Coordinates of C-alpha atoms (C1' of nucleotides) in Angstrom, one line a residue:
Chain A
M1171 CA 149.8 213.3 104.1
T1172 CA 147.5 210.6 103.0
R1173 CA 148.1 209.1 106.2
L1174 CA 146.9 212.1 108.1
I1175 CA 143.7 212.3 106.2
H1176 CA 142.9 208.6 107.0
K1177 CA 143.7 209.3 110.6
I1178 CA 140.9 212.0 110.9
P1179 CA 138.5 210.7 113.3
I1180 CA 134.8 211.0 112.7
T1181 CA 134.0 213.2 115.5
R1182 CA 137.1 215.2 115.7
S1183 CA 139.6 216.5 113.0
T1184 CA 142.0 218.4 115.4
Y1185 CA 144.1 217.3 118.4
R1186 CA 142.2 219.7 120.4
H1187 CA 138.6 219.2 120.7
G1188 CA 138.0 223.0 120.6
D1189 CA 134.6 223.0 122.4
L1190 CA 134.9 220.1 124.7
K1191 CA 132.9 221.9 127.7
R1192 CA 130.1 222.5 125.4
A1193 CA 130.0 219.1 123.9
L1194 CA 130.1 217.5 127.3
L1195 CA 127.2 219.7 128.5
E1196 CA 125.2 219.1 125.5
T1197 CA 125.8 215.2 125.5
S1198 CA 125.0 215.2 129.2
V1199 CA 121.8 216.9 128.5
M1200 CA 120.9 214.3 125.9
L1201 CA 121.4 211.6 128.3
A1202 CA 119.5 213.2 131.0
R1203 CA 116.4 213.8 128.9
D1204 CA 116.2 210.2 128.1
G1205 CA 116.9 208.8 131.6
G1206 CA 116.8 211.6 134.3
P1207 CA 119.4 212.5 136.9
D1208 CA 120.7 208.8 137.0
A1209 CA 121.3 208.6 133.3
L1210 CA 124.0 211.2 133.6
I1211 CA 126.8 208.8 133.6
L1212 CA 130.2 210.6 133.3
R1213 CA 132.0 207.7 131.3
E1214 CA 129.0 207.6 129.1
V1215 CA 129.3 211.4 128.3
T1216 CA 133.0 211.2 127.5
R1217 CA 132.3 207.9 125.4
R1218 CA 129.9 209.6 123.2
V1219 CA 131.8 212.7 123.0
G1220 CA 134.9 210.5 121.8
V1221 CA 137.4 211.7 124.7
A1222 CA 139.0 209.8 127.5
P1223 CA 137.0 209.2 130.6
N1224 CA 138.9 211.9 132.6
A1225 CA 138.8 214.8 130.2
A1226 CA 135.6 215.8 131.7
Y1227 CA 137.6 217.1 134.7
R1228 CA 139.3 219.8 132.9
Y1229 CA 136.1 221.6 132.5
F1230 CA 133.9 220.1 135.6
A1231 CA 135.2 219.2 139.1
S1232 CA 132.9 216.2 139.5
R1233 CA 129.9 214.6 138.3
Q1234 CA 127.8 216.6 140.6
A1235 CA 129.1 219.8 139.0
L1236 CA 128.2 218.5 135.7
L1237 CA 124.8 217.8 137.0
K1238 CA 124.4 221.1 138.3
A1239 CA 125.1 222.5 134.9
V1240 CA 122.6 220.3 133.4
Q1241 CA 120.1 221.6 135.9
S1242 CA 120.7 225.1 134.8
S1243 CA 120.2 224.1 131.2
A1244 CA 116.9 222.3 132.0
L1245 CA 115.6 225.2 133.8
A1246 CA 116.3 227.6 131.2
L1247 CA 114.5 225.2 128.7
M1248 CA 111.5 225.0 131.2
A1249 CA 111.5 228.9 131.1
V1250 CA 111.0 228.6 127.2
F1251 CA 108.2 226.2 127.3
I1252 CA 106.4 228.6 129.6
E1253 CA 107.0 231.6 127.4
N1254 CA 105.9 229.7 124.5
E1255 CA 102.6 229.5 126.3
T1256 CA 102.4 233.0 127.6
A1257 CA 103.3 234.3 124.0
K1258 CA 100.0 232.7 122.7
L1259 CA 97.9 235.0 125.1
P1260 CA 95.4 237.3 123.3
S1261 CA 96.0 241.0 124.4
E1262 CA 92.5 242.5 124.0
L1263 CA 91.5 241.2 127.6
T1264 CA 90.9 243.1 130.7
A1265 CA 93.8 243.2 133.1
V1266 CA 92.3 240.7 135.5
D1267 CA 91.3 238.3 132.7
F1268 CA 94.8 238.5 131.3
A1269 CA 96.3 237.9 134.8
F1270 CA 94.2 234.8 135.1
A1271 CA 95.0 233.6 131.6
N1272 CA 98.5 234.1 132.0
L1273 CA 98.6 232.3 135.2
R1274 CA 97.0 229.3 133.3
A1275 CA 99.5 229.7 130.6
V1276 CA 102.4 229.3 132.9
G1277 CA 100.7 226.2 134.4
T1278 CA 100.5 224.8 131.1
G1279 CA 103.9 225.4 130.2
Y1280 CA 105.1 223.8 133.2
L1281 CA 103.1 220.9 132.8
K1282 CA 103.9 220.7 129.2
F1283 CA 107.7 220.8 130.0
A1284 CA 107.3 218.0 132.7
Q1285 CA 105.5 215.7 130.2
A1286 CA 107.3 216.4 127.1
E1287 CA 110.9 216.7 128.8
S1288 CA 110.4 214.4 131.8
G1289 CA 113.9 213.5 132.0
L1290 CA 115.2 217.1 132.4
F1291 CA 112.0 218.0 134.6
R1292 CA 113.4 215.4 137.0
V1293 CA 117.1 216.8 136.8
V1294 CA 115.5 220.1 137.8
F1295 CA 114.2 219.1 141.0
A1296 CA 116.9 216.5 141.8
I1297 CA 118.6 216.9 145.1
V1298 CA 122.1 218.1 144.3
D1299 CA 123.9 217.6 147.6
D1300 CA 125.7 220.8 148.1
V1301 CA 128.1 221.8 145.0
D1302 CA 131.0 223.9 146.5
P1303 CA 128.9 227.1 147.0
T1304 CA 131.7 229.4 145.7
Q1305 CA 130.9 227.8 142.4
V1306 CA 127.2 228.5 142.5
N1307 CA 126.0 230.6 139.7
G1308 CA 124.5 233.6 141.6
D1309 CA 122.1 234.6 139.0
D1310 CA 120.7 231.0 138.2
L1311 CA 117.0 230.9 137.7
E1312 CA 115.2 229.4 140.4
P1313 CA 112.1 227.3 139.8
F1314 CA 110.1 229.2 142.5
Q1315 CA 110.5 232.3 140.2
L1316 CA 108.5 230.8 137.1
F1317 CA 105.1 231.9 138.5
R1318 CA 106.2 235.1 139.7
A1319 CA 105.3 237.3 137.0
A1320 CA 101.8 235.9 136.7
L1321 CA 101.3 236.6 140.6
D1322 CA 102.6 240.1 140.1
Q1323 CA 99.8 240.6 137.4
L1324 CA 97.2 239.4 139.9
V1325 CA 98.5 241.8 142.4
D1326 CA 98.5 244.7 139.9
A1327 CA 95.1 243.4 139.0
K1328 CA 93.9 243.6 142.5
V1329 CA 92.9 239.9 142.6
L1330 CA 95.6 239.6 145.4
T1331 CA 97.1 241.6 148.1
T1332 CA 100.8 242.0 148.2
E1333 CA 100.7 240.3 151.6
N1334 CA 99.1 237.3 150.0
K1335 CA 101.2 237.0 147.1
I1336 CA 104.1 234.7 148.7
S1337 CA 101.6 232.1 150.0
A1338 CA 99.6 232.2 146.8
Q1339 CA 102.7 231.6 144.7
Y1340 CA 103.5 228.7 147.0
F1341 CA 99.9 227.4 146.5
V1342 CA 99.9 227.5 142.7
W1343 CA 103.4 226.0 142.6
S1344 CA 102.5 223.2 144.9
S1345 CA 99.5 222.3 143.2
V1346 CA 100.8 222.5 139.6
H1347 CA 104.2 220.8 140.6
G1348 CA 102.1 218.2 142.6
L1349 CA 100.0 217.2 139.4
A1350 CA 103.1 217.2 137.5
T1351 CA 105.0 214.8 139.7
L1352 CA 101.9 212.6 140.0
I1353 CA 101.6 212.3 136.2
L1354 CA 105.5 211.5 136.0
N1355 CA 105.4 208.9 138.8
G1356 CA 102.7 206.9 137.2
S1357 CA 99.8 207.8 139.5
L1358 CA 97.6 208.7 136.7
N1359 CA 98.6 205.9 134.3
H1360 CA 95.2 204.7 134.5
M1361 CA 93.7 207.9 132.7
T1362 CA 94.1 208.7 128.8
H1363 CA 95.7 211.7 127.9
Q1364 CA 92.7 213.5 127.3
Q1365 CA 91.3 212.7 130.7
V1366 CA 94.4 214.3 132.1
K1367 CA 94.0 217.3 130.1
V1368 CA 90.6 217.9 131.5
L1369 CA 92.0 217.2 134.9
E1370 CA 94.6 219.9 134.3
Q1371 CA 91.8 222.4 133.6
K1372 CA 89.7 221.6 136.7
L1373 CA 93.0 222.1 138.5
F1374 CA 93.6 225.6 137.2
D1375 CA 89.9 226.2 137.7
R1376 CA 90.2 225.4 141.4
I1377 CA 93.7 227.2 141.9
E1378 CA 92.0 230.5 140.6
K1379 CA 89.0 229.8 143.0
G1380 CA 91.5 229.4 145.7
L1381 CA 93.4 232.4 145.2
Chain B
M1156 CA 128.2 170.0 172.9
T1157 CA 130.1 173.1 174.2
R1158 CA 131.4 173.5 170.5
L1159 CA 127.8 173.8 169.5
I1160 CA 127.2 176.5 172.1
H1161 CA 130.2 178.4 170.8
K1162 CA 129.0 178.3 167.4
I1163 CA 125.8 179.9 168.0
P1164 CA 126.0 183.1 165.9
I1165 CA 124.5 186.2 167.4
T1166 CA 121.7 186.7 165.0
R1167 CA 120.9 183.2 164.5
S1168 CA 120.5 180.4 166.6
T1169 CA 119.3 177.7 164.3
Y1170 CA 120.4 176.5 161.1
R1171 CA 117.1 177.8 159.5
H1172 CA 116.4 181.4 160.2
G1173 CA 112.7 180.7 160.6
D1174 CA 111.5 184.1 159.8
L1175 CA 113.9 185.3 157.0
K1176 CA 111.2 186.7 154.8
R1177 CA 110.1 189.1 157.4
A1178 CA 113.5 190.0 158.5
L1179 CA 114.4 190.7 155.0
L1180 CA 111.4 193.0 154.7
E1181 CA 112.1 194.7 157.9
T1182 CA 115.6 195.2 157.4
S1183 CA 114.8 196.6 153.8
V1184 CA 112.6 198.9 155.2
M1185 CA 115.0 200.4 157.7
L1186 CA 117.5 201.1 154.9
A1187 CA 114.9 202.8 152.8
R1188 CA 114.1 204.7 155.8
D1189 CA 117.5 206.1 155.7
G1190 CA 118.2 206.6 152.1
G1191 CA 115.2 206.2 149.9
P1192 CA 114.6 203.5 147.3
D1193 CA 118.3 203.8 146.1
A1194 CA 119.4 202.7 149.4
L1195 CA 117.6 199.4 149.0
I1196 CA 120.7 197.3 148.4
L1197 CA 120.1 193.5 148.1
R1198 CA 123.5 192.6 149.1
E1199 CA 123.5 195.2 152.3
V1200 CA 120.1 193.9 153.1
T1201 CA 121.3 190.0 153.4
R1202 CA 124.6 191.2 154.9
R1203 CA 122.7 192.9 157.7
V1204 CA 120.3 189.9 158.2
G1205 CA 123.3 187.7 158.3
V1206 CA 122.5 185.5 155.4
A1207 CA 124.2 184.9 152.0
P1208 CA 123.3 187.4 149.2
N1209 CA 121.4 185.0 147.1
A1210 CA 119.3 183.8 150.2
A1211 CA 116.8 186.6 149.5
Y1212 CA 115.7 185.0 146.1
R1213 CA 113.8 182.2 147.8
Y1214 CA 111.5 184.8 148.9
F1215 CA 111.5 187.6 146.7
A1216 CA 111.9 187.2 142.7
S1217 CA 114.3 190.1 142.4
R1218 CA 115.3 193.6 143.9
Q1219 CA 112.3 195.0 142.3
A1220 CA 109.9 192.7 144.0
L1221 CA 111.3 193.4 147.3
L1222 CA 111.0 197.2 146.6
K1223 CA 107.6 196.6 145.8
A1224 CA 107.0 194.9 149.2
V1225 CA 108.9 197.9 151.0
Q1226 CA 106.4 200.2 149.2
S1227 CA 103.3 198.4 150.4
S1228 CA 104.8 198.7 154.2
A1229 CA 105.6 202.3 153.5
L1230 CA 101.9 203.1 152.4
A1231 CA 100.6 201.4 155.3
L1232 CA 102.6 203.4 157.6
M1233 CA 101.9 206.5 155.9
A1234 CA 98.0 205.8 156.3
V1235 CA 98.8 205.3 160.1
F1236 CA 100.2 208.8 160.1
I1237 CA 97.2 210.0 158.6
E1238 CA 95.0 208.0 161.1
N1239 CA 96.8 209.7 164.1
E1240 CA 95.8 212.9 162.7
T1241 CA 92.0 212.1 162.3
A1242 CA 91.9 210.5 165.6
K1243 CA 92.5 213.7 167.2
L1244 CA 89.5 215.3 165.7
P1245 CA 86.8 217.0 168.1
S1246 CA 83.7 215.3 167.6
E1247 CA 81.4 218.1 168.7
L1248 CA 81.7 219.8 165.3
T1249 CA 78.9 220.2 162.7
A1250 CA 78.9 217.8 159.6
V1251 CA 80.5 220.5 157.3
D1252 CA 83.1 221.7 160.0
F1253 CA 84.0 218.2 160.7
A1254 CA 84.6 217.3 157.1
F1255 CA 86.7 220.4 156.5
A1256 CA 88.8 219.5 159.7
N1257 CA 89.1 216.0 158.8
L1258 CA 90.3 217.1 155.4
R1259 CA 93.0 219.0 157.3
A1260 CA 94.1 216.2 159.5
V1261 CA 94.5 214.0 156.3
G1262 CA 96.7 216.7 154.8
T1263 CA 98.7 217.2 158.0
G1264 CA 99.3 213.4 158.4
Y1265 CA 100.6 213.3 154.7
L1266 CA 102.7 216.1 155.1
K1267 CA 104.0 214.9 158.5
F1268 CA 104.7 211.5 157.1
A1269 CA 106.7 213.0 154.1
Q1270 CA 108.8 215.0 156.7
A1271 CA 109.1 212.2 159.2
E1272 CA 109.6 209.4 157.0
S1273 CA 111.1 211.1 153.7
G1274 CA 113.0 208.0 152.5
L1275 CA 109.7 205.9 152.8
F1276 CA 107.7 208.6 151.2
R1277 CA 110.1 208.6 148.4
V1278 CA 109.7 204.9 148.1
V1279 CA 105.9 205.1 147.9
F1280 CA 106.3 207.4 144.8
A1281 CA 109.2 205.6 143.3
I1282 CA 108.5 204.2 139.8
V1283 CA 108.6 200.5 140.0
D1284 CA 108.9 199.5 136.4
D1285 CA 106.5 196.8 136.2
V1286 CA 106.5 194.0 138.6
D1287 CA 105.3 190.8 137.3
P1288 CA 101.5 191.3 137.0
T1289 CA 100.3 188.2 138.3
Q1290 CA 102.4 188.8 141.4
V1291 CA 100.4 192.2 142.3
N1292 CA 98.6 192.2 145.6
G1293 CA 95.1 193.3 144.4
D1294 CA 94.3 194.8 147.8
D1295 CA 97.3 197.2 147.8
L1296 CA 96.2 200.5 149.2
E1297 CA 96.5 203.1 146.9
P1298 CA 97.9 206.4 147.6
F1299 CA 95.0 208.2 145.8
Q1300 CA 92.6 206.4 148.2
L1301 CA 94.1 208.5 151.3
F1302 CA 91.9 211.4 150.7
R1303 CA 89.1 209.7 149.7
A1304 CA 87.2 209.5 153.3
A1305 CA 87.6 213.2 153.8
L1306 CA 86.2 213.9 150.3
D1307 CA 83.2 211.7 150.9
Q1308 CA 82.5 213.6 153.9
L1309 CA 82.3 216.8 152.1
V1310 CA 79.9 215.2 149.6
D1311 CA 77.9 214.1 152.6
A1312 CA 78.0 217.5 154.0
K1313 CA 76.8 219.0 150.6
V1314 CA 79.9 220.9 150.2
L1315 CA 80.8 218.9 147.1
T1316 CA 78.7 217.4 144.3
T1317 CA 79.4 213.7 143.5
E1318 CA 80.3 214.8 140.0
N1319 CA 83.0 217.2 141.3
K1320 CA 84.5 214.9 143.8
I1321 CA 87.0 213.1 141.7
S1322 CA 88.7 216.4 140.3
A1323 CA 88.5 217.7 143.9
Q1324 CA 90.3 214.7 145.0
Y1325 CA 93.1 215.2 142.5
F1326 CA 93.1 218.8 143.5
V1327 CA 93.7 218.3 147.2
W1328 CA 96.2 215.4 146.3
S1329 CA 98.2 217.5 144.0
S1330 CA 98.4 220.4 146.2
V1331 CA 99.6 218.4 149.4
H1332 CA 101.7 216.0 147.4
G1333 CA 103.0 219.0 145.7
L1334 CA 104.2 220.8 148.9
A1335 CA 105.5 217.6 150.3
T1336 CA 107.7 217.1 147.2
L1337 CA 109.1 220.7 147.3
I1338 CA 109.7 220.5 151.0
L1339 CA 111.8 217.1 150.5
N1340 CA 113.7 218.2 147.4
G1341 CA 115.1 221.2 149.2
S1342 CA 113.1 224.1 147.6
L1343 CA 111.8 225.3 150.8
N1344 CA 115.3 225.1 152.6
H1345 CA 115.6 228.8 153.1
M1346 CA 112.7 228.5 155.3
T1347 CA 112.5 228.0 159.0
H1348 CA 110.4 224.9 160.2
Q1349 CA 107.7 227.6 161.6
Q1350 CA 107.6 229.3 158.3
V1351 CA 106.8 225.8 156.8
K1352 CA 104.2 225.1 159.3
V1353 CA 102.6 228.4 158.3
L1354 CA 102.6 228.0 154.8
E1355 CA 101.0 224.4 155.3
Q1356 CA 98.1 226.0 157.0
K1357 CA 97.8 228.8 154.3
L1358 CA 97.9 226.1 151.8
F1359 CA 95.0 224.3 153.4
D1360 CA 93.1 227.5 153.7
R1361 CA 93.4 227.8 149.9
I1362 CA 92.6 224.3 149.2
E1363 CA 89.4 224.7 151.1
K1364 CA 88.4 227.7 149.3
G1365 CA 89.2 226.1 145.8
L1366 CA 86.8 223.0 146.5
Chain C
dT743 C1' 110.4 155.6 170.6
dG744 C1' 113.6 154.9 166.9
dT745 C1' 115.3 155.0 162.5
dA746 C1' 115.3 155.9 157.2
dC747 C1' 114.6 159.5 154.4
dA748 C1' 112.8 163.5 151.4
dT749 C1' 112.5 168.2 151.7
dC750 C1' 114.0 172.8 150.8
dA751 C1' 116.3 176.6 153.5
dG752 C1' 120.1 178.8 153.0
dT753 C1' 125.6 178.2 151.2
dG754 C1' 129.7 178.9 148.5
dA755 C1' 131.6 180.5 144.4
dA756 C1' 131.6 182.8 140.5
dC757 C1' 129.9 186.0 136.5
dG758 C1' 129.8 190.1 134.3
dC759 C1' 129.2 194.7 134.8
dG760 C1' 130.4 199.4 135.2
dC761 C1' 131.1 203.3 137.6
dG762 C1' 133.9 208.1 139.7
dT763 C1' 138.2 209.6 140.3
dT764 C1' 143.5 210.1 140.5
dC765 C1' 148.0 210.2 138.7
dA766 C1' 152.0 211.0 135.9
dC767 C1' 152.1 212.0 131.2
dT768 C1' 152.5 213.6 126.1
dG769 C1' 152.7 216.2 122.2
dA770 C1' 149.9 219.7 119.2
dT771 C1' 149.2 224.2 119.5
dG772 C1' 150.0 229.4 119.9
dT773 C1' 153.2 232.7 120.9
dA774 C1' 157.4 235.5 121.4
dC775 C1' 161.5 236.7 119.2
Chain D
dT41 C1' 159.5 234.3 107.8
dG42 C1' 161.5 230.9 110.8
dT43 C1' 162.7 228.8 115.0
dA44 C1' 162.4 227.8 120.0
dC45 C1' 159.7 227.1 123.7
dA46 C1' 156.2 227.1 127.3
dT47 C1' 151.3 225.9 127.8
dC48 C1' 148.0 223.1 128.9
dA49 C1' 143.9 220.2 126.5
dG50 C1' 143.5 215.6 126.4
dT51 C1' 145.7 210.6 127.3
dG52 C1' 146.6 206.1 129.3
dA53 C1' 146.6 203.1 132.9
dA54 C1' 145.0 201.9 137.2
dC55 C1' 142.5 202.1 141.9
dG56 C1' 139.0 200.6 144.7
dC57 C1' 134.6 199.8 144.8
dG58 C1' 130.1 196.9 144.8
dC59 C1' 126.4 195.6 142.8
dG60 C1' 122.4 191.8 141.2
dT61 C1' 121.8 187.4 139.7
dT62 C1' 122.7 182.2 138.7
dC63 C1' 124.7 177.6 139.5
dA64 C1' 125.4 173.6 141.7
dC65 C1' 125.4 172.3 146.3
dT66 C1' 124.6 170.6 151.4
dG67 C1' 122.9 169.5 155.5
dA68 C1' 119.5 170.4 159.4
dT69 C1' 115.0 169.6 159.9
dG70 C1' 110.3 167.5 159.9
dT71 C1' 107.7 163.4 158.7
dA72 C1' 106.3 158.9 157.9
dC73 C1' 106.8 154.2 159.3

DNA sequence: TGTACATCAGTGAACGCGCGTTCACTGATGTAC
DNA sequence: TGTACATCAGTGAACGCGCGTTCACTGATGTAC
């Protein structure tokens, strides 16, 4: 009896973990937060969870599959960052002004996520050499969709035509994503945080002009 | 005598290599062409050159230093791609038209390099956790400079003010670089090559509009 | 022109490291009677 | 309520792999006399 009590491990009180899949995924996300895709090391994940290295294989077919799962989580978190910004929008604007403000909000959330969660951002855009397509979760959010609602509003506000919407969407995405990657790869390291902020605003100005 | 002849290795006829530094760098570039920064494996480089694994250390302080050297080579090649495009420009244009055409040419070269030499493109923007700063080659070309001449022409042609030049330069760079990375990370894999070409042109249209 | 010698480019062997994945398994658990 | 049993979540051990870097060295070369 007492023996049993002493044998209770810190991280696990039952023989079966009970929630190993979730634990593996959450730990994987933590690792990826700190070091990006390369920091997702299967053995390290299982070590932290307190389980044998091969235990992960009951829930994920391979490291790739686990990375794919982290990718989904990261993208969902990115969407939350964006929603946090769009939620702040004042409602007493004209449709046109609101649509533009919304676009800026989405871009701001995108850039904030890239900077606050650079590891996860890099995971989102890491190349995952095709995971078994039968395993692909069809209703996964796609990064391309993040700007969609904002662009739809611009169409509704007659700022954009329907024909131009797609190319506008790629234009906005490229510009914002490009700035995000330049920030992350250190190309803007000579600037202060404040200067980067100013640059972001000027980028949005030019994006609006270019639509 | 005959013994000596038989002992001549295929890749080396003298005891001293004679040009090992160049051979190491060139082989490194080949590896990086095929697989990006992660494919730059010291032991593989020396294996291909036909030299002991540690021989590289006479010329490069570490793998990082070698990667840095490859980065310089890659950036120089990128500049060549851009010059190849700008060289094609017709000369009988007005200053304004020429400046815009030049900007497109630079962007086109940038995107062509990214697609034709994706491994080297990734090396250029790979994070190199600070190499010893006393070793840094001060006159290394910076990616940011690639668009500089085109923007200068736009200032000369009075399309841009001097104050706006810098932010315009980052706008152009972000947009083009962003599209390049989206193409490379597979975000546009659902498109045909032709569709991507069209998208590039529409991006340039919007960039011009946004200046 | 020939010899002695110092230089330093490249060697050989090893260190310490850690990874992803497979195999045959064990034993706590929940279930059926 | 108590017992027999099948399930399957997690184990233990190993495979095969290759990396970057350090150390003490050797011996072909170019140079000085």
